[in-house]
mmCIF file of C-alpha atoms in Angstrom:
data_model
loop_
_atom_site.group_PDB
_atom_site.id
_atom_site.type_symbol
_atom_site.label_atom_id
_atom_site.label_comp_id
_atom_site.label_asym_id
_atom_site.label_seq_id
_atom_site.Cartn_x
_atom_site.Cartn_y
_atom_site.Cartn_z
ATOM 1 C CA MET A 1 1.490 -16.596 -0.896
ATOM 2 C CA ARG A 2 2.165 -15.001 2.501
ATOM 3 C CA GLN A 3 2.392 -11.205 2.610
ATOM 4 C CA ILE A 4 2.827 -8.745 5.453
ATOM 5 C CA ILE A 5 1.405 -5.272 4.903
ATOM 6 C CA LEU A 6 3.769 -3.143 6.992
ATOM 7 C CA ASP A 7 4.105 0.415 8.248
ATOM 8 C CA THR A 8 6.292 2.211 10.790
ATOM 9 C CA GLU A 9 6.286 5.539 12.617
ATOM 10 C CA THR A 10 9.545 7.262 13.531
ATOM 11 C CA THR A 11 11.011 10.112 15.565
ATOM 12 C CA GLY A 12 12.007 11.942 12.382
ATOM 13 C CA LEU A 13 12.863 11.540 8.731
ATOM 14 C CA GLU A 14 16.491 10.437 8.623
ATOM 15 C CA PRO A 15 18.113 7.482 10.427
ATOM 16 C CA LYS A 16 21.567 8.899 9.630
ATOM 17 C CA GLU A 17 20.681 11.760 11.997
ATOM 18 C CA GLY A 18 19.953 9.286 14.787
ATOM 19 C CA HIS A 19 16.204 9.005 14.329
ATOM 20 C CA ARG A 20 14.566 5.772 15.444
ATOM 21 C CA ILE A 21 11.431 3.682 14.971
ATOM 22 C CA ILE A 22 8.710 4.238 17.569
ATOM 23 C CA GLU A 23 5.858 2.080 16.188
ATOM 24 C CA ILE A 24 5.567 -0.980 13.953
ATOM 25 C CA GLY A 25 2.320 -2.348 12.539
ATOM 26 C CA GLY A 26 1.855 -5.389 10.315
ATOM 27 C CA VAL A 27 -1.157 -7.202 8.847
ATOM 28 C CA GLU A 28 -0.851 -10.752 7.494
ATOM 29 C CA LEU A 29 -2.397 -11.825 4.196
ATOM 30 C CA ILE A 30 -2.291 -15.357 2.832
ATOM 31 C CA ASN A 31 -3.394 -15.807 -0.770
ATOM 32 C CA ARG A 32 -4.710 -12.229 -0.706
ATOM 33 C CA ARG A 33 -6.957 -12.874 2.299
ATOM 34 C CA ARG A 34 -6.548 -11.411 5.750
ATOM 35 C CA THR A 35 -5.846 -14.097 8.349
ATOM 36 C CA GLY A 36 -6.490 -12.008 11.457
ATOM 37 C CA GLN A 37 -2.823 -12.222 12.484
ATOM 38 C CA THR A 38 -1.169 -8.871 13.157
ATOM 39 C CA PHE A 39 1.988 -7.484 14.683
ATOM 40 C CA HIS A 40 1.912 -4.217 16.604
ATOM 41 C CA CYS A 41 4.150 -2.521 19.122
ATOM 42 C CA TYR A 42 5.232 0.899 20.351
ATOM 43 C CA LEU A 43 8.926 1.393 21.030
ATOM 44 C CA ASN A 44 11.050 3.545 23.289
ATOM 45 C CA PRO A 45 13.457 5.268 20.858
ATOM 46 C CA GLU A 46 15.801 6.429 23.617
ATOM 47 C CA ARG A 47 15.752 9.914 22.132
ATOM 48 C CA LYS A 48 13.281 12.778 21.678
ATOM 49 C CA VAL A 49 10.602 12.857 19.005
ATOM 50 C CA ASP A 50 10.891 15.753 16.552
ATOM 51 C CA GLU A 51 8.076 18.303 16.710
ATOM 52 C CA GLY A 52 7.285 17.768 13.033
ATOM 53 C CA ALA A 53 6.956 14.026 13.509
ATOM 54 C CA LEU A 54 4.825 14.501 16.633
ATOM 55 C CA LYS A 55 2.295 16.478 14.576
ATOM 56 C CA VAL A 56 2.047 13.566 12.142
ATOM 57 C CA HIS A 57 1.554 10.638 14.541
ATOM 58 C CA GLY A 58 0.914 12.204 17.969
ATOM 59 C CA LEU A 59 3.225 9.797 19.838
ATOM 60 C CA SER A 60 4.849 11.835 22.606
ATOM 61 C CA ASN A 61 8.078 11.250 24.503
ATOM 62 C CA GLU A 62 6.075 10.686 27.697
ATOM 63 C CA PHE A 63 3.887 8.021 26.059
ATOM 64 C CA LEU A 64 6.906 6.163 24.665
ATOM 65 C CA SER A 65 9.080 6.369 27.780
ATOM 66 C CA ASP A 66 7.882 3.057 29.298
ATOM 67 C CA LYS A 67 7.641 1.100 26.034
ATOM 68 C CA PRO A 68 10.071 -1.725 25.120
ATOM 69 C CA ARG A 69 13.211 -1.030 23.113
ATOM 70 C CA PHE A 70 13.701 -2.494 19.647
ATOM 71 C CA VAL A 71 16.175 -5.078 20.965
ATOM 72 C CA GLU A 72 13.399 -6.513 23.152
ATOM 73 C CA ILE A 73 11.030 -7.224 20.246
ATOM 74 C CA VAL A 74 13.432 -7.879 17.360
ATOM 75 C CA GLU A 75 13.220 -11.688 17.468
ATOM 76 C CA GLU A 76 9.420 -11.702 17.567
ATOM 77 C CA PHE A 77 9.273 -9.168 14.738
ATOM 78 C CA LEU A 78 11.706 -11.036 12.487
ATOM 79 C CA ALA A 79 9.849 -14.293 13.097
ATOM 80 C CA PHE A 80 6.628 -12.573 11.970
ATOM 81 C CA ILE A 81 8.054 -11.274 8.678
ATOM 82 C CA LYS A 82 10.397 -14.174 7.865
ATOM 83 C CA GLU A 83 9.954 -15.632 4.364
ATOM 84 C CA ALA A 84 6.997 -13.345 3.634
ATOM 85 C CA GLU A 85 6.725 -10.551 1.102
ATOM 86 C CA LEU A 86 6.631 -7.162 2.818
ATOM 87 C CA VAL A 87 4.186 -4.762 1.173
ATOM 88 C CA ILE A 88 5.108 -1.192 2.143
ATOM 89 C CA HIS A 89 4.122 2.254 0.845
ATOM 90 C CA ASN A 90 7.385 4.114 0.165
ATOM 91 C CA ALA A 91 9.376 1.032 1.141
ATOM 92 C CA PRO A 92 12.869 2.634 1.062
ATOM 93 C CA PHE A 93 11.870 4.827 4.031
ATOM 94 C CA ASP A 94 10.605 2.019 6.298
ATOM 95 C CA VAL A 95 13.199 -0.538 5.216
ATOM 96 C CA GLY A 96 15.949 2.042 5.735
ATOM 97 C CA PHE A 97 14.842 2.552 9.319
ATOM 98 C CA LEU A 98 14.477 -1.185 9.958
ATOM 99 C CA ASP A 99 17.958 -1.836 8.547
ATOM 100 C CA HIS A 100 19.288 0.957 10.774
ATOM 101 C CA GLU A 101 17.716 -0.602 13.877
ATOM 102 C CA LEU A 102 19.166 -4.009 12.992
ATOM 103 C CA ASN A 103 22.594 -2.479 12.391
ATOM 104 C CA LEU A 104 22.530 -0.845 15.834
ATOM 105 C CA LEU A 105 22.167 -4.329 17.336
ATOM 106 C CA GLY A 106 25.191 -5.681 15.473
ATOM 107 C CA SER A 107 26.150 -6.840 12.001
ATOM 108 C CA GLN A 108 25.090 -10.412 12.797
ATOM 109 C CA TRP A 109 21.438 -9.366 12.365
ATOM 110 C CA GLY A 110 21.935 -8.438 8.709
ATOM 111 C CA LYS A 111 19.294 -6.492 6.783
ATOM 112 C CA VAL A 112 15.587 -6.904 6.074
ATOM 113 C CA SER A 113 16.384 -8.381 2.640
ATOM 114 C CA LEU A 114 17.952 -11.340 4.429
ATOM 115 C CA TYR A 115 14.564 -12.330 5.867
ATOM 116 C CA CYS A 116 12.018 -11.450 3.191
ATOM 117 C CA GLN A 117 11.228 -9.778 -0.127
ATOM 118 C CA VAL A 118 9.845 -6.251 -0.356
ATOM 119 C CA LEU A 119 7.168 -4.743 -2.621
ATOM 120 C CA ASP A 120 6.900 -0.945 -2.760
ATOM 121 C CA THR A 121 3.284 0.075 -3.401
ATOM 122 C CA LEU A 122 4.319 3.691 -4.029
ATOM 123 C CA ALA A 123 6.509 2.590 -6.950
ATOM 124 C CA LEU A 124 3.682 0.341 -8.155
ATOM 125 C CA ALA A 125 1.158 3.201 -7.936
ATOM 126 C CA ARG A 126 3.475 5.562 -9.852
ATOM 127 C CA GLN A 127 3.799 2.945 -12.579
ATOM 128 C CA ARG A 128 0.034 2.534 -12.875
ATOM 129 C CA HIS A 129 -0.921 6.184 -12.350
ATOM 130 C CA PRO A 130 1.931 8.293 -13.763
ATOM 131 C CA GLY A 131 1.700 12.019 -13.148
ATOM 132 C CA GLN A 132 -0.978 11.647 -10.461
ATOM 133 C CA LYS A 133 -0.905 11.948 -6.671
ATOM 134 C CA ASN A 134 -0.056 8.562 -5.194
ATOM 135 C CA SER A 135 -0.007 9.191 -1.459
ATOM 136 C CA LEU A 136 -1.895 6.694 0.679
ATOM 137 C CA ASP A 137 -4.774 9.153 1.134
ATOM 138 C CA ALA A 138 -4.918 9.836 -2.619
ATOM 139 C CA LEU A 139 -5.011 6.109 -3.370
ATOM 140 C CA CYS A 140 -7.778 5.595 -0.794
ATOM 141 C CA LYS A 141 -9.871 8.186 -2.625
ATOM 142 C CA ARG A 142 -9.055 6.687 -6.032
ATOM 143 C CA TYR A 143 -9.954 3.128 -5.026
ATOM 144 C CA GLY A 144 -12.771 3.869 -2.593
ATOM 145 C CA VAL A 145 -10.961 2.613 0.514
ATOM 146 C CA ASP A 146 -12.257 4.022 3.808
ATOM 147 C CA ASN A 147 -9.622 6.094 5.614
ATOM 148 C CA SER A 148 -11.994 8.136 7.767
ATOM 149 C CA ARG A 149 -10.251 7.013 10.995
ATOM 150 C CA ARG A 150 -6.901 8.397 9.832
ATOM 151 C CA ASP A 151 -6.856 11.690 11.746
ATOM 152 C CA LEU A 152 -3.235 10.938 12.703
ATOM 153 C CA HIS A 153 -0.839 8.415 11.201
ATOM 154 C CA GLY A 154 -0.645 5.101 13.064
ATOM 155 C CA ALA A 155 1.412 2.101 11.975
ATOM 156 C CA LEU A 156 -1.238 -0.602 12.419
ATOM 157 C CA LEU A 157 -4.098 1.555 11.123
ATOM 158 C CA ASP A 158 -2.068 2.581 8.077
ATOM 159 C CA ALA A 159 -1.119 -1.056 7.430
ATOM 160 C CA GLU A 160 -4.800 -2.030 7.489
ATOM 161 C CA ILE A 161 -5.667 0.820 5.108
ATOM 162 C CA LEU A 162 -2.774 -0.070 2.814
ATOM 163 C CA ALA A 163 -4.001 -3.668 2.708
ATOM 164 C CA GLY A 164 -7.288 -2.459 1.230
ATOM 165 C CA VAL A 165 -5.494 -0.199 -1.251
ATOM 166 C CA TYR A 166 -3.073 -2.933 -2.310
ATOM 167 C CA LEU A 167 -5.845 -5.477 -2.917
ATOM 168 C CA ALA A 168 -7.857 -2.940 -4.912
ATOM 169 C CA MET A 169 -4.865 -1.764 -6.934
ATOM 170 C CA THR A 170 -3.681 -5.258 -7.861
ATOM 171 C CA GLY A 171 -6.871 -7.243 -8.187
ATOM 172 C CA GLY A 172 -9.969 -5.081 -8.104
ATOM 173 C CA GLN A 173 -10.874 -6.091 -4.536
ATOM 174 C CA ALA A 174 -11.621 -2.836 -2.748
ATOM 175 C CA SER A 175 -13.204 -4.206 0.425
ATOM 176 C CA LEU A 176 -11.246 -6.043 3.107
ATOM 177 C CA SER A 177 -13.314 -8.068 5.528
ATOM 178 C CA LEU A 178 -12.115 -7.555 9.103
ATOM 179 C CA ARG A 179 -13.668 -10.879 10.100
ATOM 180 C CA GLY A 180 -11.103 -12.980 8.280
ATOM 181 C CA TYR A 181 -12.206 -16.369 7.023
ATOM 182 C CA GLY A 182 -15.633 -17.868 7.593
ATOM 183 C CA SER A 183 -19.213 -17.712 6.392
ATOM 184 C CA GLU A 184 -20.175 -14.998 8.878
ATOM 185 C CA ASP A 185 -19.259 -12.167 6.517
ATOM 186 C CA ILE A 186 -22.572 -10.431 5.935
ATOM 187 C CA GLN A 187 -21.403 -9.298 2.486
ATOM 188 C CA SER A 188 -21.424 -12.923 1.304
ATOM 189 C CA GLN A 189 -25.016 -13.574 2.448
ATOM 190 C CA PRO A 190 -28.181 -13.041 0.388
ATOM 191 C CA GLU A 191 -30.760 -10.498 1.484
ATOM 192 C CA GLY A 192 -32.281 -11.541 4.784
ATOM 193 C CA GLY A 193 -29.203 -13.493 5.828
ATOM 194 C CA LYS A 194 -30.616 -16.882 4.733
ATOM 195 C CA TYR A 195 -29.170 -19.193 2.126
ATOM 196 C CA ARG A 196 -31.410 -20.660 -0.594
ATOM 197 C CA PRO A 197 -30.644 -24.380 -1.052
ATOM 198 C CA VAL A 198 -29.943 -25.637 -4.572
ATOM 199 C CA PRO A 199 -32.304 -28.458 -5.618
ATOM 200 C CA VAL A 200 -30.626 -31.829 -6.080
ATOM 201 C CA LYS A 201 -32.755 -32.606 -9.135
ATOM 202 C CA ARG A 202 -32.303 -29.808 -11.628
ATOM 203 C CA SER A 203 -31.656 -29.338 -15.316
ATOM 204 C CA PRO A 204 -28.026 -29.211 -16.458
ATOM 205 C CA LEU A 205 -26.610 -25.705 -16.621
ATOM 206 C CA LYS A 206 -26.583 -24.256 -20.109
ATOM 207 C CA VAL A 207 -23.066 -23.504 -21.362
ATOM 208 C CA VAL A 208 -22.859 -20.463 -23.610
ATOM 209 C CA ARG A 209 -19.669 -20.258 -25.650
ATOM 210 C CA ALA A 210 -18.166 -16.943 -26.723
ATOM 211 C CA ASN A 211 -18.440 -16.204 -30.424
ATOM 212 C CA GLU A 212 -15.483 -14.960 -32.476
ATOM 213 C CA GLU A 213 -16.389 -11.281 -32.033
ATOM 214 C CA GLU A 214 -16.588 -11.688 -28.255
ATOM 215 C CA ARG A 215 -13.333 -13.651 -28.173
ATOM 216 C CA LEU A 216 -11.497 -10.878 -30.049
ATOM 217 C CA ALA A 217 -13.005 -8.227 -27.755
ATOM 218 C CA HIS A 218 -11.779 -10.259 -24.781
ATOM 219 C CA GLN A 219 -8.242 -10.377 -26.192
ATOM 220 C CA GLU A 220 -8.293 -6.608 -26.810
ATOM 221 C CA CYS A 221 -9.356 -6.050 -23.208
ATOM 222 C CA LEU A 222 -6.539 -8.265 -21.907
ATOM 223 C CA ALA A 223 -4.044 -6.435 -24.107
ATOM 224 C CA ALA A 224 -5.176 -3.096 -22.625
ATOM 225 C CA ILE A 225 -4.864 -4.450 -19.075
ATOM 226 C CA ASP A 226 -1.430 -5.867 -19.876
ATOM 227 C CA LYS A 227 -0.268 -2.499 -21.226
ATOM 228 C CA VAL A 228 -1.536 -0.487 -18.252
ATOM 229 C CA SER A 229 -0.109 -2.977 -15.714
ATOM 230 C CA GLY A 230 3.286 -3.165 -17.361
ATOM 231 C CA GLY A 231 2.929 -6.788 -18.421
ATOM 232 C CA ALA A 232 1.399 -7.982 -15.134
ATOM 233 C CA CYS A 233 -1.908 -9.293 -16.513
ATOM 234 C CA LEU A 234 -2.212 -12.675 -14.782
ATOM 235 C CA TRP A 235 -4.831 -13.979 -17.231
ATOM 236 C CA ARG A 236 -2.407 -13.551 -20.132
ATOM 237 C CA GLN A 237 0.368 -15.216 -18.155
ATOM 238 C CA LEU A 238 -1.878 -18.224 -17.486
ATOM 239 C CA GLU A 239 -2.803 -18.430 -21.185
ATOM 240 C CA SER A 240 0.874 -18.331 -22.230
ATOM 241 C CA PRO A 241 2.227 -21.722 -23.422
ATOM 242 C CA ASP A 242 5.397 -21.083 -21.358
#
């Protein structure tokens, strides 16, 4: 499965009022692992940034004045997200702005839904934690994801943080190695950084089967997970005869 964790920053809140995208950040995951591939760019919106938005992301008109326009990066961006699943926090906001930018270039570009599927992590969080705060910062605190660098919003930084939140919220994986694949990840090494070889000649591993009481407790646990996740317990789906 290929997923792109995506975030944008904008000049304001409403594309219908002429507001534009000024930053795009994307992080690629394949089979729930970070590949090291990212997409990031700042954009010249060809209009002024609202004061309220400036306080959120700190991207000034002067800083953006020499950056490329959306039309200059659209092909590269669409190639990056094509046939992936976009994972976005409050997806209607970002997708609405992306669709607006594509529409400004002409109807032949279509909408984001033409290129990929979209998963809204805000909707997912509200389903799993009804009645609670589900902002990105609140979810970081709930799942133990480090957001200490988030003094101001930034598209790539927020995409990286959301990747950690998404993995924790959907699979219990709270840490996201920034080293990508490989055996260099210090978290995977024993104390001292040295691997202990397994002897070739060794006794067969003892297989301990679950008794009936343990099996029933396991089924009760899966039923609870299935209820909380709205029927998204993968273990139960794999056990299903269908």
